[in-house]
PDB file of C-alpha atoms in Angstrom:
ATOM      1  CA  MET M   1       7.041  28.831 -13.551  1.00 74.00           C
ATOM      2  CA  ASP M   2      10.571  28.085 -14.284  1.00 84.00           C
ATOM      3  CA  ILE M   3      11.623  24.814 -14.853  1.00 88.00           C
ATOM      4  CA  ARG M   4      14.746  23.871 -12.578  1.00 89.00           C
ATOM      5  CA  SER M   5      17.489  21.509 -14.148  1.00 88.00           C
ATOM      6  CA  VAL M   6      18.784  18.632 -11.499  1.00 87.00           C
ATOM      7  CA  PRO M   7      21.941  16.643 -12.724  1.00 84.00           C
ATOM      8  CA  ILE M   8      21.703  13.121 -11.570  1.00 80.00           C
ATOM      9  CA  PRO M   9      24.832  11.223 -11.594  1.00 73.00           C
ATOM     10  CA  ASN M  10      24.020   8.373 -13.110  1.00 72.00           C
ATOM     11  CA  ALA M  11      22.419   7.059 -16.591  1.00 73.00           C
ATOM     12  CA  ARG M  12      18.837   6.129 -16.679  1.00 77.00           C
ATOM     13  CA  LEU M  13      17.862   2.482 -16.082  1.00 85.00           C
ATOM     14  CA  GLU M  14      14.729   0.995 -15.187  1.00 87.00           C
ATOM     15  CA  GLU M  15      13.932  -0.117 -11.301  1.00 88.00           C
ATOM     16  CA  GLY M  16      13.848  -3.972 -11.081  1.00 91.00           C
ATOM     17  CA  LYS M  17      15.652  -4.973 -14.102  1.00 94.00           C
ATOM     18  CA  VAL M  18      18.956  -6.244 -14.293  1.00 96.00           C
ATOM     19  CA  TYR M  19      21.860  -5.251 -16.304  1.00 96.00           C
ATOM     20  CA  PRO M  20      25.669  -5.874 -16.848  1.00 96.00           C
ATOM     21  CA  PHE M  21      27.930  -3.413 -14.843  1.00 96.00           C
ATOM     22  CA  HIS M  22      31.712  -3.240 -15.386  1.00 97.00           C
ATOM     23  CA  ILE M  23      33.693  -3.166 -11.966  1.00 97.00           C
ATOM     24  CA  VAL M  24      36.001  -0.016 -12.862  1.00 96.00           C
ATOM     25  CA  LYS M  25      38.065   0.103  -9.316  1.00 95.00           C
ATOM     26  CA  ALA M  26      37.990   0.105  -5.874  1.00 95.00           C
ATOM     27  CA  VAL M  27      37.994   3.474  -4.054  1.00 95.00           C
ATOM     28  CA  SER M  28      38.261   4.228  -0.253  1.00 92.00           C
ATOM     29  CA  LEU M  29      36.623   7.034   1.152  1.00 87.00           C
ATOM     30  CA  GLY M  30      37.781   6.564   4.519  1.00 86.00           C
ATOM     31  CA  PRO M  31      38.099   3.980   7.252  1.00 89.00           C
ATOM     32  CA  GLY M  32      35.724   1.393   6.592  1.00 86.00           C
ATOM     33  CA  ASP M  33      33.947   3.233   3.644  1.00 91.00           C
ATOM     34  CA  ASP M  34      35.211   1.375   0.656  1.00 95.00           C
ATOM     35  CA  TRP M  35      33.302   1.134  -2.631  1.00 96.00           C
ATOM     36  CA  PHE M  36      33.452   0.041  -6.034  1.00 96.00           C
ATOM     37  CA  ILE M  37      33.096   2.270  -9.185  1.00 94.00           C
ATOM     38  CA  MET M  38      30.704   0.632 -11.346  1.00 93.00           C
ATOM     39  CA  ARG M  39      30.241   1.583 -14.954  1.00 91.00           C
ATOM     40  CA  ASP M  40      26.762   0.774 -16.288  1.00 89.00           C
ATOM     41  CA  PRO M  41      26.161  -0.544 -19.934  1.00 89.00           C
ATOM     42  CA  ASN M  42      25.759   3.120 -21.333  1.00 83.00           C
ATOM     43  CA  GLY M  43      29.196   3.766 -19.962  1.00 84.00           C
ATOM     44  CA  TYR M  44      28.193   6.011 -16.993  1.00 82.00           C
ATOM     45  CA  LYS M  45      29.346   5.418 -13.362  1.00 84.00           C
ATOM     46  CA  THR M  46      27.906   4.676 -10.238  1.00 86.00           C
ATOM     47  CA  LEU M  47      29.275   3.351  -6.535  1.00 90.00           C
ATOM     48  CA  LEU M  48      28.566   0.112  -4.885  1.00 94.00           C
ATOM     49  CA  PRO M  49      29.478  -0.481  -1.178  1.00 95.00           C
ATOM     50  CA  GLN M  50      32.062  -3.206  -0.731  1.00 96.00           C
ATOM     51  CA  PHE M  51      31.049  -4.062   2.630  1.00 94.00           C
ATOM     52  CA  TYR M  52      28.001  -6.200   1.948  1.00 96.00           C
ATOM     53  CA  TYR M  53      29.475  -8.283  -0.741  1.00 97.00           C
ATOM     54  CA  GLU M  54      33.053  -9.049   0.596  1.00 94.00           C
ATOM     55  CA  GLU M  55      32.342 -12.951  -0.450  1.00 95.00           C
ATOM     56  CA  TYR M  56      31.028 -12.530  -4.038  1.00 96.00           C
ATOM     57  CA  GLY M  57      34.628 -12.339  -5.279  1.00 94.00           C
ATOM     58  CA  LEU M  58      33.817  -8.920  -6.969  1.00 96.00           C
ATOM     59  CA  LYS M  59      37.040  -7.441  -8.626  1.00 95.00           C
ATOM     60  CA  PRO M  60      37.915  -4.610 -10.706  1.00 96.00           C
ATOM     61  CA  GLY M  61      38.170  -5.437 -14.196  1.00 96.00           C
ATOM     62  CA  THR M  62      35.338  -7.835 -14.053  1.00 96.00           C
ATOM     63  CA  GLU M  63      31.823  -7.568 -15.007  1.00 96.00           C
ATOM     64  CA  VAL M  64      28.607  -8.462 -12.971  1.00 97.00           C
ATOM     65  CA  LEU M  65      25.229  -8.573 -13.178  1.00 97.00           C
ATOM     66  CA  CYS M  66      23.296  -5.915 -11.013  1.00 97.00           C
ATOM     67  CA  ARG M  67      19.497  -5.343 -10.330  1.00 96.00           C
ATOM     68  CA  VAL M  68      18.460  -1.850 -10.054  1.00 93.00           C
ATOM     69  CA  ASP M  69      16.985  -2.402  -6.626  1.00 91.00           C
ATOM     70  CA  LYS M  70      15.476   1.166  -6.213  1.00 85.00           C
ATOM     71  CA  ILE M  71      15.762   4.488  -7.787  1.00 78.00           C
ATOM     72  CA  ASN M  72      14.765   6.978  -5.141  1.00 75.00           C
ATOM     73  CA  CYS M  73      12.761  10.409  -5.967  1.00 65.00           C
ATOM     74  CA  ASN M  74      16.092  12.195  -6.551  1.00 66.00           C
ATOM     75  CA  GLY M  75      17.132   9.864  -9.174  1.00 67.00           C
ATOM     76  CA  ARG M  76      19.819   7.917  -7.234  1.00 75.00           C
ATOM     77  CA  MET M  77      20.144   4.465  -8.094  1.00 83.00           C
ATOM     78  CA  PHE M  78      20.717   1.653  -5.567  1.00 90.00           C
ATOM     79  CA  LEU M  79      22.247  -1.628  -7.234  1.00 95.00           C
ATOM     80  CA  GLU M  80      22.017  -5.239  -5.546  1.00 97.00           C
ATOM     81  CA  PRO M  81      24.678  -7.566  -7.467  1.00 97.00           C
ATOM     82  CA  MET M  82      23.089 -10.955  -8.192  1.00 97.00           C
ATOM     83  CA  HIS M  83      24.714 -13.647  -5.613  1.00 97.00           C
ATOM     84  CA  PRO M  84      27.056 -15.955  -7.207  1.00 96.00           C
ATOM     85  CA  HIS M  85      25.170 -18.772  -5.910  1.00 97.00           C
ATOM     86  CA  TYR M  86      21.531 -18.239  -4.917  1.00 98.00           C
ATOM     87  CA  ARG M  87      18.673 -16.516  -6.622  1.00 96.00           C
ATOM     88  CA  GLU M  88      15.237 -15.390  -5.112  1.00 95.00           C
ATOM     89  CA  GLY M  89      12.497 -17.750  -5.245  1.00 93.00           C
ATOM     90  CA  GLU M  90      14.398 -20.854  -5.363  1.00 96.00           C
ATOM     91  CA  VAL M  91      14.467 -23.416  -2.470  1.00 97.00           C
ATOM     92  CA  TYR M  92      17.590 -24.465  -1.071  1.00 98.00           C
ATOM     93  CA  SER M  93      19.044 -27.055   1.303  1.00 97.00           C
ATOM     94  CA  PHE M  94      21.051 -25.169   4.399  1.00 98.00           C
ATOM     95  CA  ASP M  95      22.957 -26.907   6.915  1.00 97.00           C
ATOM     96  CA  VAL M  96      21.754 -26.155  10.634  1.00 97.00           C
ATOM     97  CA  ALA M  97      24.542 -24.586  12.742  1.00 97.00           C
ATOM     98  CA  SER M  98      22.578 -24.068  15.908  1.00 96.00           C
ATOM     99  CA  ARG M  99      19.175 -22.976  17.208  1.00 95.00           C
ATOM    100  CA  ASP M 100      18.161 -20.144  19.518  1.00 94.00           C
ATOM    101  CA  HIS M 101      14.803 -18.516  20.934  1.00 93.00           C
ATOM    102  CA  ARG M 102      13.714 -15.086  22.272  1.00 90.00           C
ATOM    103  CA  ILE M 103      10.994 -12.655  23.187  1.00 89.00           C
ATOM    104  CA  ASN M 104      10.658 -10.671  19.910  1.00 85.00           C
ATOM    105  CA  ILE M 105       9.558  -7.277  20.114  1.00 85.00           C
ATOM    106  CA  LEU M 106       6.003  -8.098  19.939  1.00 84.00           C
ATOM    107  CA  GLY M 107       6.318  -9.963  23.388  1.00 83.00           C
ATOM    108  CA  GLU M 108       6.220 -13.333  21.541  1.00 85.00           C
ATOM    109  CA  GLU M 109       8.375 -16.397  21.850  1.00 90.00           C
ATOM    110  CA  GLU M 110       9.899 -16.881  18.795  1.00 90.00           C
ATOM    111  CA  TYR M 111      11.985 -20.180  17.799  1.00 95.00           C
ATOM    112  CA  PHE M 112      14.906 -20.069  15.007  1.00 94.00           C
ATOM    113  CA  PHE M 113      17.521 -21.748  13.369  1.00 97.00           C
ATOM    114  CA  ILE M 114      21.030 -20.658  12.464  1.00 97.00           C
ATOM    115  CA  VAL M 115      21.880 -21.943   9.152  1.00 98.00           C
ATOM    116  CA  SER M 116      25.030 -21.638   7.120  1.00 97.00           C
ATOM    117  CA  ASP M 117      25.203 -20.846   3.427  1.00 97.00           C
ATOM    118  CA  ILE M 118      27.983 -21.584   0.984  1.00 96.00           C
ATOM    119  CA  PHE M 119      30.225 -18.963   2.272  1.00 96.00           C
ATOM    120  CA  ASN M 120      29.707 -20.470   5.868  1.00 95.00           C
ATOM    121  CA  LYS M 121      27.633 -17.157   6.685  1.00 96.00           C
ATOM    122  CA  HIS M 122      25.061 -17.542   9.326  1.00 97.00           C
ATOM    123  CA  TRP M 123      21.515 -16.599   8.804  1.00 97.00           C
ATOM    124  CA  ARG M 124      18.435 -16.671  11.080  1.00 94.00           C
ATOM    125  CA  VAL M 125      15.513 -18.753   9.909  1.00 95.00           C
ATOM    126  CA  ARG M 126      12.495 -18.677  12.157  1.00 93.00           C
ATOM    127  CA  THR M 127      10.122 -21.956  12.650  1.00 94.00           C
ATOM    128  CA  TYR M 128       6.806 -21.627  13.979  1.00 91.00           C
ATOM    129  CA  ILE M 129       6.704 -25.413  14.769  1.00 93.00           C
ATOM    130  CA  LYS M 130       7.896 -26.232  18.340  1.00 94.00           C
ATOM    131  CA  ALA M 131       8.476 -29.671  17.813  1.00 95.00           C
ATOM    132  CA  ARG M 132      10.585 -29.294  15.051  1.00 95.00           C
ATOM    133  CA  TRP M 133      12.981 -26.752  17.071  1.00 96.00           C
ATOM    134  CA  ASP M 134      12.985 -29.389  20.040  1.00 95.00           C
ATOM    135  CA  SER M 135      14.463 -32.035  17.408  1.00 94.00           C
ATOM    136  CA  ALA M 136      16.648 -29.870  15.547  1.00 91.00           C
ATOM    137  CA  PRO M 137      17.384 -31.309  11.849  1.00 94.00           C
ATOM    138  CA  GLY M 138      20.878 -31.553  10.352  1.00 95.00           C
ATOM    139  CA  ARG M 139      19.523 -29.453   7.263  1.00 96.00           C
ATOM    140  CA  LEU M 140      16.553 -27.215   6.215  1.00 96.00           C
ATOM    141  CA  ARG M 141      14.929 -26.532   3.021  1.00 96.00           C
ATOM    142  CA  CYS M 142      14.328 -22.919   2.620  1.00 96.00           C
ATOM    143  CA  LEU M 143      12.926 -20.681   0.462  1.00 95.00           C
ATOM    144  CA  LEU M 144      14.912 -17.823  -0.627  1.00 95.00           C
ATOM    145  CA  LYS M 145      12.425 -14.741  -0.208  1.00 92.00           C
ATOM    146  CA  ARG M 146      14.674 -11.861  -0.828  1.00 93.00           C
ATOM    147  CA  ILE M 147      18.234 -10.693  -1.161  1.00 95.00           C
ATOM    148  CA  LYS M 148      19.084  -7.053   0.114  1.00 93.00           C
ATOM    149  CA  LYS M 149      22.792  -6.035   0.683  1.00 94.00           C
ATOM    150  CA  GLY M 150      23.844  -9.379   0.200  1.00 96.00           C
ATOM    151  CA  GLN M 151      21.520 -10.429   3.250  1.00 95.00           C
ATOM    152  CA  LEU M 152      19.667 -13.726   2.650  1.00 96.00           C
ATOM    153  CA  PHE M 153      16.203 -13.554   3.870  1.00 94.00           C
ATOM    154  CA  LEU M 154      14.701 -16.927   4.378  1.00 95.00           C
ATOM    155  CA  VAL M 155      11.679 -19.183   5.181  1.00 94.00           C
ATOM    156  CA  ILE M 156      11.312 -22.925   5.963  1.00 95.00           C
ATOM    157  CA  GLU M 157       9.876 -24.237   2.721  1.00 94.00           C
ATOM    158  CA  ASP M 158       6.727 -25.970   4.317  1.00 90.00           C
ATOM    159  CA  GLU M 159       6.325 -22.999   6.611  1.00 88.00           C
ATOM    160  CA  ALA M 160       6.393 -20.324   4.042  1.00 75.00           C
ATOM    161  CA  PHE M 161       2.652 -19.561   4.060  1.00 73.00           C
ATOM    162  CA  GLN M 162       1.546 -18.961   7.684  1.00 69.00           C
ATOM    163  CA  PRO M 163      -2.194 -19.036   8.135  1.00 68.00           C
ATOM    164  CA  SER M 164      -3.738 -15.717   9.228  1.00 77.00           C
ATOM    165  CA  LYS M 165      -7.297 -14.132   9.759  1.00 85.00           C
ATOM    166  CA  LEU M 166      -6.179 -10.906   8.047  1.00 88.00           C
ATOM    167  CA  HIS M 167      -6.493 -10.552   4.082  1.00 88.00           C
ATOM    168  CA  PRO M 168      -4.059  -8.662   2.065  1.00 87.00           C
ATOM    169  CA  GLY M 169      -5.602  -5.632   0.377  1.00 89.00           C
ATOM    170  CA  LYS M 170      -8.593  -5.262   3.110  1.00 93.00           C
ATOM    171  CA  VAL M 171      -9.044  -2.745   5.853  1.00 95.00           C
ATOM    172  CA  TYR M 172      -9.107  -3.367   9.638  1.00 96.00           C
ATOM    173  CA  ASP M 173      -9.631  -1.407  12.594  1.00 96.00           C
ATOM    174  CA  PHE M 174      -6.371  -1.913  15.035  1.00 97.00           C
ATOM    175  CA  ILE M 175      -5.687  -0.425  18.183  1.00 97.00           C
ATOM    176  CA  MET M 176      -2.424   1.384  18.996  1.00 96.00           C
ATOM    177  CA  GLU M 177      -0.317  -0.309  21.703  1.00 94.00           C
ATOM    178  CA  GLY M 178       2.843   1.633  22.155  1.00 93.00           C
ATOM    179  CA  GLU M 179       6.055   1.876  20.452  1.00 93.00           C
ATOM    180  CA  LYS M 180       9.339   0.107  20.571  1.00 91.00           C
ATOM    181  CA  PRO M 181      12.631  -0.081  19.345  1.00 91.00           C
ATOM    182  CA  HIS M 182      13.515  -2.959  17.214  1.00 86.00           C
ATOM    183  CA  PRO M 183      16.436  -5.157  18.332  1.00 82.00           C
ATOM    184  CA  ASP M 184      17.165  -6.159  14.692  1.00 80.00           C
ATOM    185  CA  ASP M 185      17.636  -2.633  13.134  1.00 83.00           C
ATOM    186  CA  GLY M 186      17.087  -0.400  16.000  1.00 85.00           C
ATOM    187  CA  GLN M 187      14.298   1.505  14.399  1.00 90.00           C
ATOM    188  CA  THR M 188      11.338   2.465  16.347  1.00 94.00           C
ATOM    189  CA  TYR M 189       8.236   0.564  15.189  1.00 94.00           C
ATOM    190  CA  TYR M 190       4.454   0.967  16.220  1.00 95.00           C
ATOM    191  CA  VAL M 191       2.813  -1.928  17.747  1.00 94.00           C
ATOM    192  CA  VAL M 192      -0.872  -2.559  17.083  1.00 95.00           C
ATOM    193  CA  SER M 193      -3.376  -5.353  17.701  1.00 95.00           C
ATOM    194  CA  ASP M 194      -5.832  -6.057  15.170  1.00 94.00           C
ATOM    195  CA  PRO M 195      -9.366  -7.381  15.866  1.00 94.00           C
ATOM    196  CA  TYR M 196      -8.623 -11.157  16.810  1.00 92.00           C
ATOM    197  CA  GLY M 197      -6.068  -9.925  19.555  1.00 90.00           C
ATOM    198  CA  GLU M 198      -2.509 -10.289  17.052  1.00 89.00           C
ATOM    199  CA  LYS M 199      -0.012  -7.962  17.231  1.00 90.00           C
ATOM    200  CA  HIS M 200       1.730  -6.260  14.658  1.00 90.00           C
ATOM    201  CA  LEU M 201       3.971  -3.721  13.755  1.00 90.00           C
ATOM    202  CA  PHE M 202       4.989  -0.819  11.341  1.00 91.00           C
ATOM    203  CA  LYS M 203       7.523   1.547  11.301  1.00 93.00           C
ATOM    204  CA  LYS M 204       7.047   5.034  13.056  1.00 95.00           C
ATOM    205  CA  LYS M 205       9.604   7.220  10.856  1.00 94.00           C
ATOM    206  CA  HIS M 206       6.882   7.137   7.910  1.00 95.00           C
ATOM    207  CA  TYR M 207       3.944   8.409   9.972  1.00 96.00           C
ATOM    208  CA  VAL M 208       5.292  10.810  12.726  1.00 95.00           C
ATOM    209  CA  ARG M 209       3.270  13.472  11.257  1.00 95.00           C
ATOM    210  CA  TYR M 210      -0.112  11.395  11.632  1.00 96.00           C
ATOM    211  CA  GLY M 211       0.032  12.145  15.412  1.00 93.00           C
ATOM    212  CA  ILE M 212      -0.911   8.566  16.185  1.00 94.00           C
ATOM    213  CA  LYS M 213      -1.216   7.884  19.955  1.00 94.00           C
ATOM    214  CA  THR M 214      -1.207   4.865  22.326  1.00 95.00           C
ATOM    215  CA  GLY M 215      -4.796   3.619  22.822  1.00 95.00           C
ATOM    216  CA  GLN M 216      -5.857   5.362  19.597  1.00 95.00           C
ATOM    217  CA  ASN M 217      -8.088   3.284  17.404  1.00 96.00           C
ATOM    218  CA  ILE M 218      -6.613   3.554  13.637  1.00 95.00           C
ATOM    219  CA  ARG M 219      -7.615   1.908  10.557  1.00 96.00           C
ATOM    220  CA  CYS M 220      -5.067   0.063   8.265  1.00 96.00           C
ATOM    221  CA  ARG M 221      -4.929  -1.566   4.929  1.00 95.00           C
ATOM    222  CA  VAL M 222      -3.082  -4.859   4.868  1.00 93.00           C
ATOM    223  CA  ASP M 223      -0.634  -5.192   2.409  1.00 85.00           C
ATOM    224  CA  LYS M 224       1.720  -8.133   1.309  1.00 74.00           C
ATOM    225  CA  LEU M 225       3.446 -10.452   3.989  1.00 68.00           C
ATOM    226  CA  GLY M 226       6.960  -9.260   3.782  1.00 68.00           C
ATOM    227  CA  ALA M 227      10.297 -11.478   3.962  1.00 60.00           C
ATOM    228  CA  GLU M 228      10.507 -10.681   7.518  1.00 64.00           C
ATOM    229  CA  GLY M 229       7.203 -12.458   8.212  1.00 63.00           C
ATOM    230  CA  TYR M 230       5.358  -9.440   8.955  1.00 71.00           C
ATOM    231  CA  TYR M 231       2.739  -7.784   7.195  1.00 82.00           C
ATOM    232  CA  PHE M 232       2.831  -4.466   5.756  1.00 88.00           C
ATOM    233  CA  LEU M 233       0.299  -2.266   7.499  1.00 93.00           C
ATOM    234  CA  GLU M 234      -0.555   1.167   5.799  1.00 96.00           C
ATOM    235  CA  PRO M 235      -2.596   3.384   8.233  1.00 96.00           C
ATOM    236  CA  GLU M 236      -5.401   5.333   6.655  1.00 96.00           C
ATOM    237  CA  HIS M 237      -3.881   8.804   5.952  1.00 97.00           C
ATOM    238  CA  PRO M 238      -5.550  11.867   8.038  1.00 96.00           C
ATOM    239  CA  CYS M 239      -6.308  13.911   4.836  1.00 97.00           C
ATOM    240  CA  TYR M 240      -6.323  11.726   1.755  1.00 97.00           C
ATOM    241  CA  GLU M 241      -8.335   8.535   0.532  1.00 96.00           C
ATOM    242  CA  ARG M 242      -7.158   6.413  -2.082  1.00 95.00           C
ATOM    243  CA  ASN M 243      -9.041   6.910  -5.646  1.00 95.00           C
ATOM    244  CA  LYS M 244     -10.302  10.404  -4.388  1.00 96.00           C
ATOM    245  CA  VAL M 245      -9.515  13.704  -6.101  1.00 96.00           C
ATOM    246  CA  TYR M 246      -8.149  16.496  -4.350  1.00 97.00           C
ATOM    247  CA  GLU M 247      -6.524  19.937  -4.822  1.00 95.00           C
ATOM    248  CA  PHE M 248      -2.584  20.404  -4.327  1.00 96.00           C
ATOM    249  CA  PRO M 249      -0.516  23.198  -4.449  1.00 96.00           C
ATOM    250  CA  LEU M 250       2.064  23.538  -7.124  1.00 95.00           C
ATOM    251  CA  ASP M 251       5.435  23.905  -5.566  1.00 95.00           C
ATOM    252  CA  ARG M 252       8.074  23.711  -8.440  1.00 94.00           C
ATOM    253  CA  LEU M 253       8.821  22.355 -11.748  1.00 94.00           C
ATOM    254  CA  GLU M 254      12.123  20.415 -12.230  1.00 93.00           C
ATOM    255  CA  GLU M 255      13.811  18.110 -14.703  1.00 91.00           C
ATOM    256  CA  LEU M 256      15.883  15.718 -13.963  1.00 88.00           C
ATOM    257  CA  VAL M 257      18.994  15.396 -16.294  1.00 88.00           C
ATOM    258  CA  PHE M 258      20.606  12.091 -16.554  1.00 82.00           C
ATOM    259  CA  THR M 259      24.434  11.288 -17.420  1.00 77.00           C
ATOM    260  CA  ASP M 260      23.172   9.595 -20.573  1.00 76.00           C
ATOM    261  CA  GLY M 261      21.550  12.825 -21.754  1.00 79.00           C
ATOM    262  CA  SER M 262      18.197  11.584 -21.225  1.00 82.00           C
ATOM    263  CA  ARG M 263      15.729  13.979 -19.315  1.00 88.00           C
ATOM    264  CA  GLN M 264      12.488  13.395 -16.927  1.00 89.00           C
ATOM    265  CA  PRO M 265      10.273  16.464 -16.473  1.00 93.00           C
ATOM    266  CA  VAL M 266       8.965  16.557 -12.696  1.00 93.00           C
ATOM    267  CA  MET M 267       6.076  18.293 -11.096  1.00 95.00           C
ATOM    268  CA  ILE M 268       6.435  18.842  -7.537  1.00 96.00           C
ATOM    269  CA  LEU M 269       3.089  19.258  -5.421  1.00 97.00           C
ATOM    270  CA  GLN M 270       2.611  19.468  -1.744  1.00 97.00           C
ATOM    271  CA  ASP M 271       0.399  17.427   0.540  1.00 97.00           C
ATOM    272  CA  CYS M 272      -1.282  18.895   3.680  1.00 97.00           C
ATOM    273  CA  PHE M 273       2.019  18.357   5.683  1.00 96.00           C
ATOM    274  CA  GLY M 274       3.897  20.034   3.349  1.00 94.00           C
ATOM    275  CA  GLU M 275       5.531  16.970   1.994  1.00 95.00           C
ATOM    276  CA  GLU M 276       6.523  16.599  -1.569  1.00 95.00           C
ATOM    277  CA  VAL M 277       4.338  14.478  -3.924  1.00 96.00           C
ATOM    278  CA  LYS M 278       6.284  14.254  -7.193  1.00 93.00           C
ATOM    279  CA  LEU M 279       4.689  13.490 -10.572  1.00 93.00           C
ATOM    280  CA  HIS M 280       6.690  12.147 -13.673  1.00 91.00           C
ATOM    281  CA  LEU M 281       5.386  13.709 -16.613  1.00 92.00           C
ATOM    282  CA  ASP M 282       6.214  14.416 -20.125  1.00 91.00           C
ATOM    283  CA  ARG M 283       7.076  17.862 -21.126  1.00 90.00           C
ATOM    284  CA  GLU M 284       4.179  18.925 -22.761  1.00 91.00           C
ATOM    285  CA  THR M 285       2.168  18.329 -19.899  1.00 90.00           C
ATOM    286  CA  LEU M 286       4.475  20.032 -17.460  1.00 91.00           C
ATOM    287  CA  LEU M 287       4.677  23.104 -19.564  1.00 90.00           C
ATOM    288  CA  ARG M 288       0.692  23.092 -19.927  1.00 90.00           C
ATOM    289  CA  TYR M 289       0.409  23.470 -16.211  1.00 89.00           C
ATOM    290  CA  ALA M 290       3.546  25.585 -15.211  1.00 89.00           C
ATOM    291  CA  GLY M 291       1.186  28.596 -14.530  1.00 89.00           C
ATOM    292  CA  TYR M 292      -1.099  26.999 -12.263  1.00 91.00           C
ATOM    293  CA  ARG M 293      -1.136  27.778  -8.457  1.00 93.00           C
ATOM    294  CA  THR M 294      -3.058  24.500  -7.444  1.00 94.00           C
ATOM    295  CA  LEU M 295      -4.104  21.401  -9.517  1.00 95.00           C
ATOM    296  CA  GLN M 296      -6.308  18.572  -8.975  1.00 95.00           C
ATOM    297  CA  ALA M 297      -5.086  15.139  -8.799  1.00 96.00           C
ATOM    298  CA  LYS M 298      -6.555  11.799  -7.901  1.00 97.00           C
ATOM    299  CA  VAL M 299      -4.631   9.702  -5.041  1.00 97.00           C
ATOM    300  CA  LYS M 300      -3.977   6.330  -6.499  1.00 96.00           C
ATOM    301  CA  ASP M 301      -2.111   4.927  -3.865  1.00 95.00           C
ATOM    302  CA  ILE M 302      -0.658   5.444  -0.341  1.00 96.00           C
ATOM    303  CA  ARG M 303       2.707   3.740   0.744  1.00 93.00           C
ATOM    304  CA  LYS M 304       4.595   4.379   3.726  1.00 93.00           C
ATOM    305  CA  GLY M 305       2.572   7.681   4.120  1.00 95.00           C
ATOM    306  CA  ARG M 306       3.748   9.070   0.523  1.00 94.00           C
ATOM    307  CA  LEU M 307       1.270   9.682  -1.840  1.00 96.00           C
ATOM    308  CA  GLU M 308       1.152   8.491  -5.616  1.00 95.00           C
ATOM    309  CA  VAL M 309      -1.200  10.767  -7.800  1.00 97.00           C
ATOM    310  CA  GLU M 310      -2.039  11.311 -11.264  1.00 95.00           C
ATOM    311  CA  LEU M 311      -3.601  14.724 -12.585  1.00 95.00           C
ATOM    312  CA  THR M 312      -7.160  14.793 -13.652  1.00 94.00           C
ATOM    313  CA  ASP M 313      -8.327  15.582 -17.032  1.00 88.00           C
ATOM    314  CA  HIS M 314     -10.263  18.557 -15.364  1.00 83.00           C
ATOM    315  CA  GLN M 315      -8.253  21.276 -13.606  1.00 82.00           C
ATOM    316  CA  PRO M 316      -9.350  24.335 -11.949  1.00 76.00           C
ATOM    317  CA  SER M 317      -9.324  27.545 -14.253  1.00 69.00           C
TER     318      SER M 317
END
């Protein structure tokens, strides 16, 4: 089987690490479609949207530290510039501008404060203490859980860890209650109830092929608590279990070629739905199995319906 070269328009950097980027210039690709051209430490260029970072004071000719937030399976890199004043995991005091409440997507009454940051941008912070909401304080100490696309995800410091009967890493039986569009992001979510009657969410788009239906009993692994205050749930895959070995059809071989000259061999398998399962391997291993039609691999993890696998030592002859 031939190895197809796939050019990647950025240098090979490590996901999660922070690097200095030079802002080369600003460009517009159309009305409201403005970008910065960023040059990485190796001299290669990538794009950063201007819209989310208007208050950061980013200017061509200057340098900014950026976290490589994500590198997708096609090698595309997503950057998150470091905020000029705030850092994730730290606690800050914010002025309370107002308060509000609503019935959320789970049908629960939700109380929250609107706080203003150093740029006078407003962010919503949920409170689970009705008495606190009734007597709104002038300031709140909040833990900054996450910054993404310039948005602050905050929780009140002494409410950061809400008690729950669910435990991350464990599997529970849930009942599928239905699906609803989320008012915050417009995406459709499955709504499920746990054995204790509490309701939870997970995005429909990752599990459309699972054929989940209202009233169905489904088993889900509870993952970490997200910055938005909800547990991540991973429903059991219809075809695979973690830590078990399966045979997968070999679809093709690729080699990602980055602009800095580095290369990453990739083997693409197919799962039971025909979805791609990509393995980053060394070239020697890739060539060793290039003539195979199927390969054995252990399912290490399943997240958002996507498999993470590793080849076993014993392959079909």
